[in-house]
Amino acid sequence: MAHERNAPGSPDDWWRRAVIYQVYIRSFADADGDGIGDIAGIRSRLPYLRDLGVDAIWINPWYRSPMVDAGYDVADFRDIDPLFGDLEAATGLIDDAHACGIRVIVDVVPNHVSDRHVWFQAALRSSPGSPERARFIFRDGAGPNGDEPPNDWQSAFGGPAWTRVSEADGSSGQWYLHLFAPQQPDLDWNCPDVDAEFLGILEFWLARGIDGFRIDVAHGLVKADGLPDIGYAYLGVLPNRVAEPHHVEDHPHWDREEVHDIYRRWRRLDDRYPHVTFVGEVVIEDFARTARYVRPDELHSAFNFPFVRAPWDAGALHDVIDDTIREFSAVDAITTWVLGNHDVTRVATRYADGDVEIGRVRALAAHLLMLGLPGGAYIYQGDELGLPEVWEMDPSVRQDPIFLRSGGADVGRDGCRIPIPWTGGGATCGFSPSDATAAPWLPQPDGWGAMSVATQTADPHSPLTITREALHVRRTHQGFADTSLSWVDDGSVDTLHFRRGAGVGVLVNLGKDPVPLPDGAHVLVCSASTGHTVPPNGACWYESV
Ligand code: NOJ
């Protein structure tokens, strides 16, 4: 029996089995021709998202920002950056999306603001010890003249996490903390202004019809009293761009106990906005500690980074799936799954083992695996097309602060942020209008159009067509409605094979030989159709009675 689609009007716990599509706004669709994606572009592509069959979109930061870190340096949370549109366009998008049955999640960035934010500008003009400085983490420097950073903390983007300011009289002054770029000063969550301000920001967007929030650096925010040294060198971000988990054992700035109180306060918003959902970017090593963020009175879900980091290996993926289900069920939370985002190497490249075609085939199979699992799932824009990471780029066009701050030693994250190809031809493959005044903010490589939405829509075997079919089956087949998963022992160590409800089975072949489907199985969706077998690097959803 078919069950209804998650959509506005559906139950408040719509997020429990939602498929949420990540719109990286700068690179999704450019309507005004300035080479940067915008709100009008998203609005024009809503029919695509509706037909793809996603339940919600998560839009990366669209707020006023100097764009030092692609919008994660927010100058005003209550306004839209003119690059992307304005508030009216944002509310228009929310309404249009709802009319298409698509919910809207926005980013909230509570660990830091832009150095252009009025609070930080006021803090710079004020004296040490002032209430304006108390909203940030200003400290006197170490060493005889205060010339050294107050402690040994390092920025995630490289270099010390402290920058010294000049005081009003021109003298060298205090230092402020920034766990990311110097243009992203950390807020002090001990300051009541900060707490009140963020509750106000959440309400501001809820009043405009938003359905949820993705919380940036959700395991950050709170710092240990006294800001003690860490005592060991920060390892930096891994060169292959898979989000590095943070070591958290009594760490002075990750995963502090008090951060949970903040989310308990936020969760109380669901008294008045019962449909709201919070998803945390919790990048920590220990799964059991991640699960603490999704206890019943905290966030609804957290990104599953161990799943992102798992290699294309049946044993490794099996373990992550089991660990996820065990730890999340223990706190009564939904399981969620994700294969990509704007910070990590594209899945088609991670799984490629140097062979681009194999990478694309495996990426599609991995999506069938992910979408076949119980709970919610996130699709990063372009992963439904099997887009690869773009490594080759002229250094002069790269924009990621990781690249710039490492002096080019680390290529950074631009390679997974290339503008989407919508059409097979044209100067920008349909990303910008044909009369655009500027080139795409990151160049599209040769051959990009061959993977475009238009080309793949016309191909019944393309990753896009198969993903669309899978989302339709997932939405309409009763077997995907419940939360059960039971493993099938089919005698192979190279398969992932499990049953969901109503006779549905999922078989993923990570080995080198074809694997037969069980007797009597009727294929629902397959990443590659080869009759009654699942080829190497393939995945099938089947039904048997
Ligand atoms: C995580 C975001 O996903 C990333 O893009 C950003 O650079 C950092 N947080 C800092 O806000």
PDB file of C-alpha atoms in Angstrom, residues 187-426:
ATOM      1  CA  LEU A 187      31.366  34.074  20.044  1.00  0.00           C
ATOM      2  CA  ASP A 188      31.412  33.575  23.802  1.00  0.00           C
ATOM      3  CA  TRP A 189      28.418  31.414  24.692  1.00  0.00           C
ATOM      4  CA  ASN A 190      28.812  32.342  28.374  1.00  0.00           C
ATOM      5  CA  CYS A 191      27.506  35.779  27.424  1.00  0.00           C
ATOM      6  CA  PRO A 192      23.706  36.006  27.785  1.00  0.00           C
ATOM      7  CA  ASP A 193      23.511  38.348  24.757  1.00  0.00           C
ATOM      8  CA  VAL A 194      24.721  35.531  22.525  1.00  0.00           C
ATOM      9  CA  ASP A 195      22.131  33.072  23.747  1.00  0.00           C
ATOM     10  CA  ALA A 196      19.298  35.591  23.379  1.00  0.00           C
ATOM     11  CA  GLU A 197      20.484  36.679  19.941  1.00  0.00           C
ATOM     12  CA  PHE A 198      20.463  33.159  18.517  1.00  0.00           C
ATOM     13  CA  LEU A 199      17.038  32.341  19.904  1.00  0.00           C
ATOM     14  CA  GLY A 200      15.886  35.544  18.192  1.00  0.00           C
ATOM     15  CA  ILE A 201      17.513  34.492  14.906  1.00  0.00           C
ATOM     16  CA  LEU A 202      15.830  31.087  14.986  1.00  0.00           C
ATOM     17  CA  GLU A 203      12.464  32.731  15.643  1.00  0.00           C
ATOM     18  CA  PHE A 204      13.065  35.257  12.868  1.00  0.00           C
ATOM     19  CA  TRP A 205      13.398  32.469  10.311  1.00  0.00           C
ATOM     20  CA  LEU A 206      10.688  30.276  11.791  1.00  0.00           C
ATOM     21  CA  ALA A 207       8.310  33.214  11.420  1.00  0.00           C
ATOM     22  CA  ARG A 208       9.204  33.219   7.717  1.00  0.00           C
ATOM     23  CA  GLY A 209       8.149  29.613   7.318  1.00  0.00           C
ATOM     24  CA  ILE A 210      11.441  27.762   7.684  1.00  0.00           C
ATOM     25  CA  ASP A 211      11.113  24.070   8.572  1.00  0.00           C
ATOM     26  CA  GLY A 212      14.467  23.463  10.177  1.00  0.00           C
ATOM     27  CA  PHE A 213      18.070  24.398  10.806  1.00  0.00           C
ATOM     28  CA  ARG A 214      21.405  22.816  10.029  1.00  0.00           C
ATOM     29  CA  ILE A 215      23.754  23.787  12.849  1.00  0.00           C
ATOM     30  CA  ASP A 216      27.298  24.620  11.804  1.00  0.00           C
ATOM     31  CA  VAL A 217      30.092  23.202  14.015  1.00  0.00           C
ATOM     32  CA  ALA A 218      27.445  21.985  16.443  1.00  0.00           C
ATOM     33  CA  HIS A 219      30.069  20.364  18.684  1.00  0.00           C
ATOM     34  CA  GLY A 220      31.883  23.693  19.077  1.00  0.00           C
ATOM     35  CA  LEU A 221      30.439  26.815  20.713  1.00  0.00           C
ATOM     36  CA  VAL A 222      31.447  26.220  24.341  1.00  0.00           C
ATOM     37  CA  LYS A 223      35.054  26.625  25.475  1.00  0.00           C
ATOM     38  CA  ALA A 224      36.583  25.307  28.706  1.00  0.00           C
ATOM     39  CA  ASP A 225      36.962  27.815  31.542  1.00  0.00           C
ATOM     40  CA  GLY A 226      40.424  29.306  31.576  1.00  0.00           C
ATOM     41  CA  LEU A 227      41.021  28.300  27.919  1.00  0.00           C
ATOM     42  CA  PRO A 228      43.727  25.739  28.799  1.00  0.00           C
ATOM     43  CA  ASP A 229      46.366  24.675  26.287  1.00  0.00           C
ATOM     44  CA  ILE A 230      45.559  21.567  24.274  1.00  0.00           C
ATOM     45  CA  GLY A 231      49.124  20.396  24.514  1.00  0.00           C
ATOM     46  CA  TYR A 232      49.396  18.661  21.177  1.00  0.00           C
ATOM     47  CA  ALA A 233      49.619  19.890  17.606  1.00  0.00           C
ATOM     48  CA  TYR A 234      46.403  20.051  15.666  1.00  0.00           C
ATOM     49  CA  LEU A 235      46.724  17.610  12.813  1.00  0.00           C
ATOM     50  CA  GLY A 236      45.131  19.852  10.221  1.00  0.00           C
ATOM     51  CA  VAL A 237      42.495  18.787   7.768  1.00  0.00           C
ATOM     52  CA  LEU A 238      43.096  15.613   5.807  1.00  0.00           C
ATOM     53  CA  PRO A 239      44.326  16.249   2.259  1.00  0.00           C
ATOM     54  CA  ASN A 240      41.659  14.014   0.728  1.00  0.00           C
ATOM     55  CA  ARG A 241      39.015  16.322   2.180  1.00  0.00           C
ATOM     56  CA  VAL A 242      36.982  13.746   4.079  1.00  0.00           C
ATOM     57  CA  ALA A 243      35.903  15.620   7.178  1.00  0.00           C
ATOM     58  CA  GLU A 244      38.386  14.831   9.885  1.00  0.00           C
ATOM     59  CA  PRO A 245      36.730  13.810  13.129  1.00  0.00           C
ATOM     60  CA  HIS A 246      37.756  15.872  16.115  1.00  0.00           C
ATOM     61  CA  HIS A 247      39.422  14.174  19.010  1.00  0.00           C
ATOM     62  CA  VAL A 248      37.204  15.108  21.930  1.00  0.00           C
ATOM     63  CA  GLU A 249      38.345  13.499  25.157  1.00  0.00           C
ATOM     64  CA  ASP A 250      38.009  16.453  27.525  1.00  0.00           C
ATOM     65  CA  HIS A 251      38.978  18.736  24.699  1.00  0.00           C
ATOM     66  CA  PRO A 252      38.932  22.437  25.653  1.00  0.00           C
ATOM     67  CA  HIS A 253      36.897  23.543  22.651  1.00  0.00           C
ATOM     68  CA  TRP A 254      35.128  20.542  21.119  1.00  0.00           C
ATOM     69  CA  ASP A 255      32.175  18.643  22.549  1.00  0.00           C
ATOM     70  CA  ARG A 256      31.972  20.380  25.922  1.00  0.00           C
ATOM     71  CA  GLU A 257      29.175  19.177  28.170  1.00  0.00           C
ATOM     72  CA  GLU A 258      27.516  22.609  28.388  1.00  0.00           C
ATOM     73  CA  VAL A 259      26.795  22.705  24.647  1.00  0.00           C
ATOM     74  CA  HIS A 260      23.934  20.283  25.228  1.00  0.00           C
ATOM     75  CA  ASP A 261      22.104  22.869  27.361  1.00  0.00           C
ATOM     76  CA  ILE A 262      22.030  25.211  24.368  1.00  0.00           C
ATOM     77  CA  TYR A 263      20.316  22.615  22.212  1.00  0.00           C
ATOM     78  CA  ARG A 264      17.850  21.790  24.991  1.00  0.00           C
ATOM     79  CA  ARG A 265      16.820  25.437  24.947  1.00  0.00           C
ATOM     80  CA  TRP A 266      16.530  25.417  21.157  1.00  0.00           C
ATOM     81  CA  ARG A 267      14.518  22.204  21.149  1.00  0.00           C
ATOM     82  CA  ARG A 268      11.869  23.866  23.282  1.00  0.00           C
ATOM     83  CA  LEU A 269      10.954  25.888  20.180  1.00  0.00           C
ATOM     84  CA  ASP A 270       9.070  22.869  18.989  1.00  0.00           C
ATOM     85  CA  ASP A 271       6.335  23.688  21.514  1.00  0.00           C
ATOM     86  CA  ARG A 272       5.396  26.501  19.167  1.00  0.00           C
ATOM     87  CA  TYR A 273       6.844  25.157  15.917  1.00  0.00           C
ATOM     88  CA  PRO A 274       6.180  21.431  16.183  1.00  0.00           C
ATOM     89  CA  HIS A 275       7.375  20.692  12.655  1.00  0.00           C
ATOM     90  CA  VAL A 276      10.837  22.211  13.191  1.00  0.00           C
ATOM     91  CA  THR A 277      13.877  19.997  12.800  1.00  0.00           C
ATOM     92  CA  PHE A 278      17.473  20.575  13.901  1.00  0.00           C
ATOM     93  CA  VAL A 279      20.362  18.706  12.311  1.00  0.00           C
ATOM     94  CA  GLY A 280      23.794  19.106  13.833  1.00  0.00           C
ATOM     95  CA  GLU A 281      27.142  19.132  12.100  1.00  0.00           C
ATOM     96  CA  VAL A 282      28.776  17.069  14.830  1.00  0.00           C
ATOM     97  CA  VAL A 283      32.245  16.085  13.625  1.00  0.00           C
ATOM     98  CA  ILE A 284      33.576  13.956  16.447  1.00  0.00           C
ATOM     99  CA  GLU A 285      35.332  10.630  16.517  1.00  0.00           C
ATOM    100  CA  ASP A 286      33.269   8.776  19.013  1.00  0.00           C
ATOM    101  CA  PHE A 287      29.880   7.615  17.749  1.00  0.00           C
ATOM    102  CA  ALA A 288      28.409   7.226  21.209  1.00  0.00           C
ATOM    103  CA  ARG A 289      29.279  10.836  21.943  1.00  0.00           C
ATOM    104  CA  THR A 290      27.693  11.961  18.675  1.00  0.00           C
ATOM    105  CA  ALA A 291      24.517  10.177  19.729  1.00  0.00           C
ATOM    106  CA  ARG A 292      24.348  12.352  22.849  1.00  0.00           C
ATOM    107  CA  TYR A 293      23.439  15.293  20.584  1.00  0.00           C
ATOM    108  CA  VAL A 294      20.280  13.524  19.441  1.00  0.00           C
ATOM    109  CA  ARG A 295      18.849  12.611  22.824  1.00  0.00           C
ATOM    110  CA  PRO A 296      15.078  13.179  22.940  1.00  0.00           C
ATOM    111  CA  ASP A 297      15.281  16.735  24.274  1.00  0.00           C
ATOM    112  CA  GLU A 298      18.144  17.895  22.003  1.00  0.00           C
ATOM    113  CA  LEU A 299      18.638  17.856  18.228  1.00  0.00           C
ATOM    114  CA  HIS A 300      16.471  15.727  15.969  1.00  0.00           C
ATOM    115  CA  SER A 301      19.393  14.402  13.977  1.00  0.00           C
ATOM    116  CA  ALA A 302      23.116  14.681  13.347  1.00  0.00           C
ATOM    117  CA  PHE A 303      25.135  14.121  10.203  1.00  0.00           C
ATOM    118  CA  ASN A 304      26.572  10.648   9.999  1.00  0.00           C
ATOM    119  CA  PHE A 305      30.237  11.422   9.298  1.00  0.00           C
ATOM    120  CA  PRO A 306      31.497   7.879   9.960  1.00  0.00           C
ATOM    121  CA  PHE A 307      29.297   6.852   6.993  1.00  0.00           C
ATOM    122  CA  VAL A 308      30.918   9.566   4.839  1.00  0.00           C
ATOM    123  CA  ARG A 309      34.377   8.398   5.864  1.00  0.00           C
ATOM    124  CA  ALA A 310      33.757   4.682   5.309  1.00  0.00           C
ATOM    125  CA  PRO A 311      35.649   3.221   2.339  1.00  0.00           C
ATOM    126  CA  TRP A 312      34.012   1.161  -0.411  1.00  0.00           C
ATOM    127  CA  ASP A 313      34.339  -2.003   1.616  1.00  0.00           C
ATOM    128  CA  ALA A 314      31.541  -4.298   2.727  1.00  0.00           C
ATOM    129  CA  GLY A 315      32.977  -4.913   6.201  1.00  0.00           C
ATOM    130  CA  ALA A 316      33.622  -1.246   6.929  1.00  0.00           C
ATOM    131  CA  LEU A 317      30.191  -0.127   5.736  1.00  0.00           C
ATOM    132  CA  HIS A 318      28.478  -2.983   7.577  1.00  0.00           C
ATOM    133  CA  ASP A 319      30.151  -1.901  10.818  1.00  0.00           C
ATOM    134  CA  VAL A 320      29.193   1.753  10.372  1.00  0.00           C
ATOM    135  CA  ILE A 321      25.576   0.819   9.667  1.00  0.00           C
ATOM    136  CA  ASP A 322      25.435  -1.406  12.743  1.00  0.00           C
ATOM    137  CA  ASP A 323      27.141   1.195  14.943  1.00  0.00           C
ATOM    138  CA  THR A 324      24.770   3.901  13.723  1.00  0.00           C
ATOM    139  CA  ILE A 325      21.673   1.869  14.388  1.00  0.00           C
ATOM    140  CA  ARG A 326      22.913   0.715  17.792  1.00  0.00           C
ATOM    141  CA  GLU A 327      24.000   4.135  19.089  1.00  0.00           C
ATOM    142  CA  PHE A 328      21.129   6.156  17.654  1.00  0.00           C
ATOM    143  CA  SER A 329      18.474   3.644  18.714  1.00  0.00           C
ATOM    144  CA  ALA A 330      19.911   3.716  22.235  1.00  0.00           C
ATOM    145  CA  VAL A 331      18.809   7.346  22.520  1.00  0.00           C
ATOM    146  CA  ASP A 332      15.622   6.851  20.492  1.00  0.00           C
ATOM    147  CA  ALA A 333      16.893   8.973  17.610  1.00  0.00           C
ATOM    148  CA  ILE A 334      16.401   8.459  13.906  1.00  0.00           C
ATOM    149  CA  THR A 335      19.328   7.166  11.936  1.00  0.00           C
ATOM    150  CA  THR A 336      20.533   9.462   9.153  1.00  0.00           C
ATOM    151  CA  TRP A 337      22.904   8.872   6.275  1.00  0.00           C
ATOM    152  CA  VAL A 338      24.986  11.116   4.094  1.00  0.00           C
ATOM    153  CA  LEU A 339      27.585  10.556   1.362  1.00  0.00           C
ATOM    154  CA  GLY A 340      28.692  14.059   0.493  1.00  0.00           C
ATOM    155  CA  ASN A 341      28.618  17.748   1.235  1.00  0.00           C
ATOM    156  CA  HIS A 342      30.406  20.973   0.327  1.00  0.00           C
ATOM    157  CA  ASP A 343      33.393  20.181   2.592  1.00  0.00           C
ATOM    158  CA  VAL A 344      34.348  16.675   1.481  1.00  0.00           C
ATOM    159  CA  THR A 345      35.697  15.018  -1.660  1.00  0.00           C
ATOM    160  CA  ARG A 346      32.854  13.969  -3.972  1.00  0.00           C
ATOM    161  CA  VAL A 347      31.787  10.366  -3.360  1.00  0.00           C
ATOM    162  CA  ALA A 348      32.304   9.439  -7.038  1.00  0.00           C
ATOM    163  CA  THR A 349      35.983  10.292  -6.578  1.00  0.00           C
ATOM    164  CA  ARG A 350      36.385   8.828  -3.076  1.00  0.00           C
ATOM    165  CA  TYR A 351      35.193   5.455  -4.334  1.00  0.00           C
ATOM    166  CA  ALA A 352      37.001   5.618  -7.690  1.00  0.00           C
ATOM    167  CA  ASP A 353      40.296   3.950  -6.779  1.00  0.00           C
ATOM    168  CA  GLY A 354      41.741   6.009  -9.625  1.00  0.00           C
ATOM    169  CA  ASP A 355      39.116   4.922 -12.198  1.00  0.00           C
ATOM    170  CA  VAL A 356      36.566   7.671 -12.849  1.00  0.00           C
ATOM    171  CA  GLU A 357      33.993   5.331 -14.406  1.00  0.00           C
ATOM    172  CA  ILE A 358      34.147   2.888 -11.514  1.00  0.00           C
ATOM    173  CA  GLY A 359      33.765   5.806  -9.149  1.00  0.00           C
ATOM    174  CA  ARG A 360      30.551   6.919 -10.821  1.00  0.00           C
ATOM    175  CA  VAL A 361      29.123   3.400 -10.839  1.00  0.00           C
ATOM    176  CA  ARG A 362      29.969   2.885  -7.176  1.00  0.00           C
ATOM    177  CA  ALA A 363      28.586   6.295  -6.228  1.00  0.00           C
ATOM    178  CA  LEU A 364      25.215   5.343  -7.671  1.00  0.00           C
ATOM    179  CA  ALA A 365      25.284   1.985  -5.883  1.00  0.00           C
ATOM    180  CA  ALA A 366      26.227   3.787  -2.665  1.00  0.00           C
ATOM    181  CA  HIS A 367      23.205   6.035  -3.085  1.00  0.00           C
ATOM    182  CA  LEU A 368      20.945   3.006  -3.472  1.00  0.00           C
ATOM    183  CA  LEU A 369      22.526   1.611  -0.320  1.00  0.00           C
ATOM    184  CA  MET A 370      21.991   4.877   1.562  1.00  0.00           C
ATOM    185  CA  LEU A 371      18.443   5.419   0.349  1.00  0.00           C
ATOM    186  CA  GLY A 372      17.617   1.804   1.167  1.00  0.00           C
ATOM    187  CA  LEU A 373      18.549   2.234   4.826  1.00  0.00           C
ATOM    188  CA  PRO A 374      15.963   3.180   7.447  1.00  0.00           C
ATOM    189  CA  GLY A 375      15.768   6.808   8.567  1.00  0.00           C
ATOM    190  CA  GLY A 376      16.640  10.077   6.843  1.00  0.00           C
ATOM    191  CA  ALA A 377      19.166  10.709   4.074  1.00  0.00           C
ATOM    192  CA  TYR A 378      21.005  13.698   2.618  1.00  0.00           C
ATOM    193  CA  ILE A 379      21.917  14.068  -1.054  1.00  0.00           C
ATOM    194  CA  TYR A 380      24.536  16.683  -1.925  1.00  0.00           C
ATOM    195  CA  GLN A 381      23.705  18.573  -5.124  1.00  0.00           C
ATOM    196  CA  GLY A 382      25.340  16.969  -8.129  1.00  0.00           C
ATOM    197  CA  ASP A 383      25.820  13.604  -6.436  1.00  0.00           C
ATOM    198  CA  GLU A 384      22.606  12.462  -8.128  1.00  0.00           C
ATOM    199  CA  LEU A 385      24.516  13.128 -11.375  1.00  0.00           C
ATOM    200  CA  GLY A 386      27.617  11.274 -10.189  1.00  0.00           C
ATOM    201  CA  LEU A 387      29.759  14.400 -10.521  1.00  0.00           C
ATOM    202  CA  PRO A 388      33.425  13.813  -9.624  1.00  0.00           C
ATOM    203  CA  GLU A 389      35.728  16.024  -7.589  1.00  0.00           C
ATOM    204  CA  VAL A 390      37.518  18.549  -9.807  1.00  0.00           C
ATOM    205  CA  TRP A 391      41.171  18.565  -8.784  1.00  0.00           C
ATOM    206  CA  GLU A 392      42.634  20.527 -11.704  1.00  0.00           C
ATOM    207  CA  MET A 393      42.038  24.246 -11.367  1.00  0.00           C
ATOM    208  CA  ASP A 394      44.153  27.284 -11.977  1.00  0.00           C
ATOM    209  CA  PRO A 395      45.379  28.398  -8.526  1.00  0.00           C
ATOM    210  CA  SER A 396      44.254  31.936  -9.329  1.00  0.00           C
ATOM    211  CA  VAL A 397      40.581  30.893  -9.379  1.00  0.00           C
ATOM    212  CA  ARG A 398      40.580  28.932  -6.135  1.00  0.00           C
ATOM    213  CA  GLN A 399      38.663  30.624  -3.334  1.00  0.00           C
ATOM    214  CA  ASP A 400      38.643  28.313  -0.334  1.00  0.00           C
ATOM    215  CA  PRO A 401      40.387  29.881   2.697  1.00  0.00           C
ATOM    216  CA  ILE A 402      41.971  26.477   3.343  1.00  0.00           C
ATOM    217  CA  PHE A 403      43.823  26.769   0.026  1.00  0.00           C
ATOM    218  CA  LEU A 404      44.690  30.404   0.594  1.00  0.00           C
ATOM    219  CA  ARG A 405      45.819  29.995   4.215  1.00  0.00           C
ATOM    220  CA  SER A 406      47.893  26.901   3.505  1.00  0.00           C
ATOM    221  CA  GLY A 407      49.749  28.718   0.744  1.00  0.00           C
ATOM    222  CA  GLY A 408      48.396  26.157  -1.712  1.00  0.00           C
ATOM    223  CA  ALA A 409      49.736  23.155   0.198  1.00  0.00           C
ATOM    224  CA  ASP A 410      46.158  21.967   0.681  1.00  0.00           C
ATOM    225  CA  VAL A 411      43.926  22.391  -2.383  1.00  0.00           C
ATOM    226  CA  GLY A 412      40.873  22.913  -0.212  1.00  0.00           C
ATOM    227  CA  ARG A 413      37.228  22.310  -0.960  1.00  0.00           C
ATOM    228  CA  ASP A 414      36.603  24.150  -4.235  1.00  0.00           C
ATOM    229  CA  GLY A 415      36.691  20.887  -6.191  1.00  0.00           C
ATOM    230  CA  CYS A 416      33.355  19.687  -4.813  1.00  0.00           C
ATOM    231  CA  ARG A 417      31.723  23.100  -5.290  1.00  0.00           C
ATOM    232  CA  ILE A 418      31.818  23.439  -9.099  1.00  0.00           C
ATOM    233  CA  PRO A 419      28.620  24.932 -10.606  1.00  0.00           C
ATOM    234  CA  ILE A 420      26.036  22.345 -11.662  1.00  0.00           C
ATOM    235  CA  PRO A 421      25.695  21.430 -15.355  1.00  0.00           C
ATOM    236  CA  TRP A 422      22.025  21.699 -16.302  1.00  0.00           C
ATOM    237  CA  THR A 423      22.361  21.370 -20.077  1.00  0.00           C
ATOM    238  CA  GLY A 424      24.700  19.449 -22.340  1.00  0.00           C
ATOM    239  CA  GLY A 425      25.860  22.561 -24.191  1.00  0.00           C
ATOM    240  CA  GLY A 426      26.243  26.293 -23.770  1.00  0.00           C
TER     241      GLY A 426
END
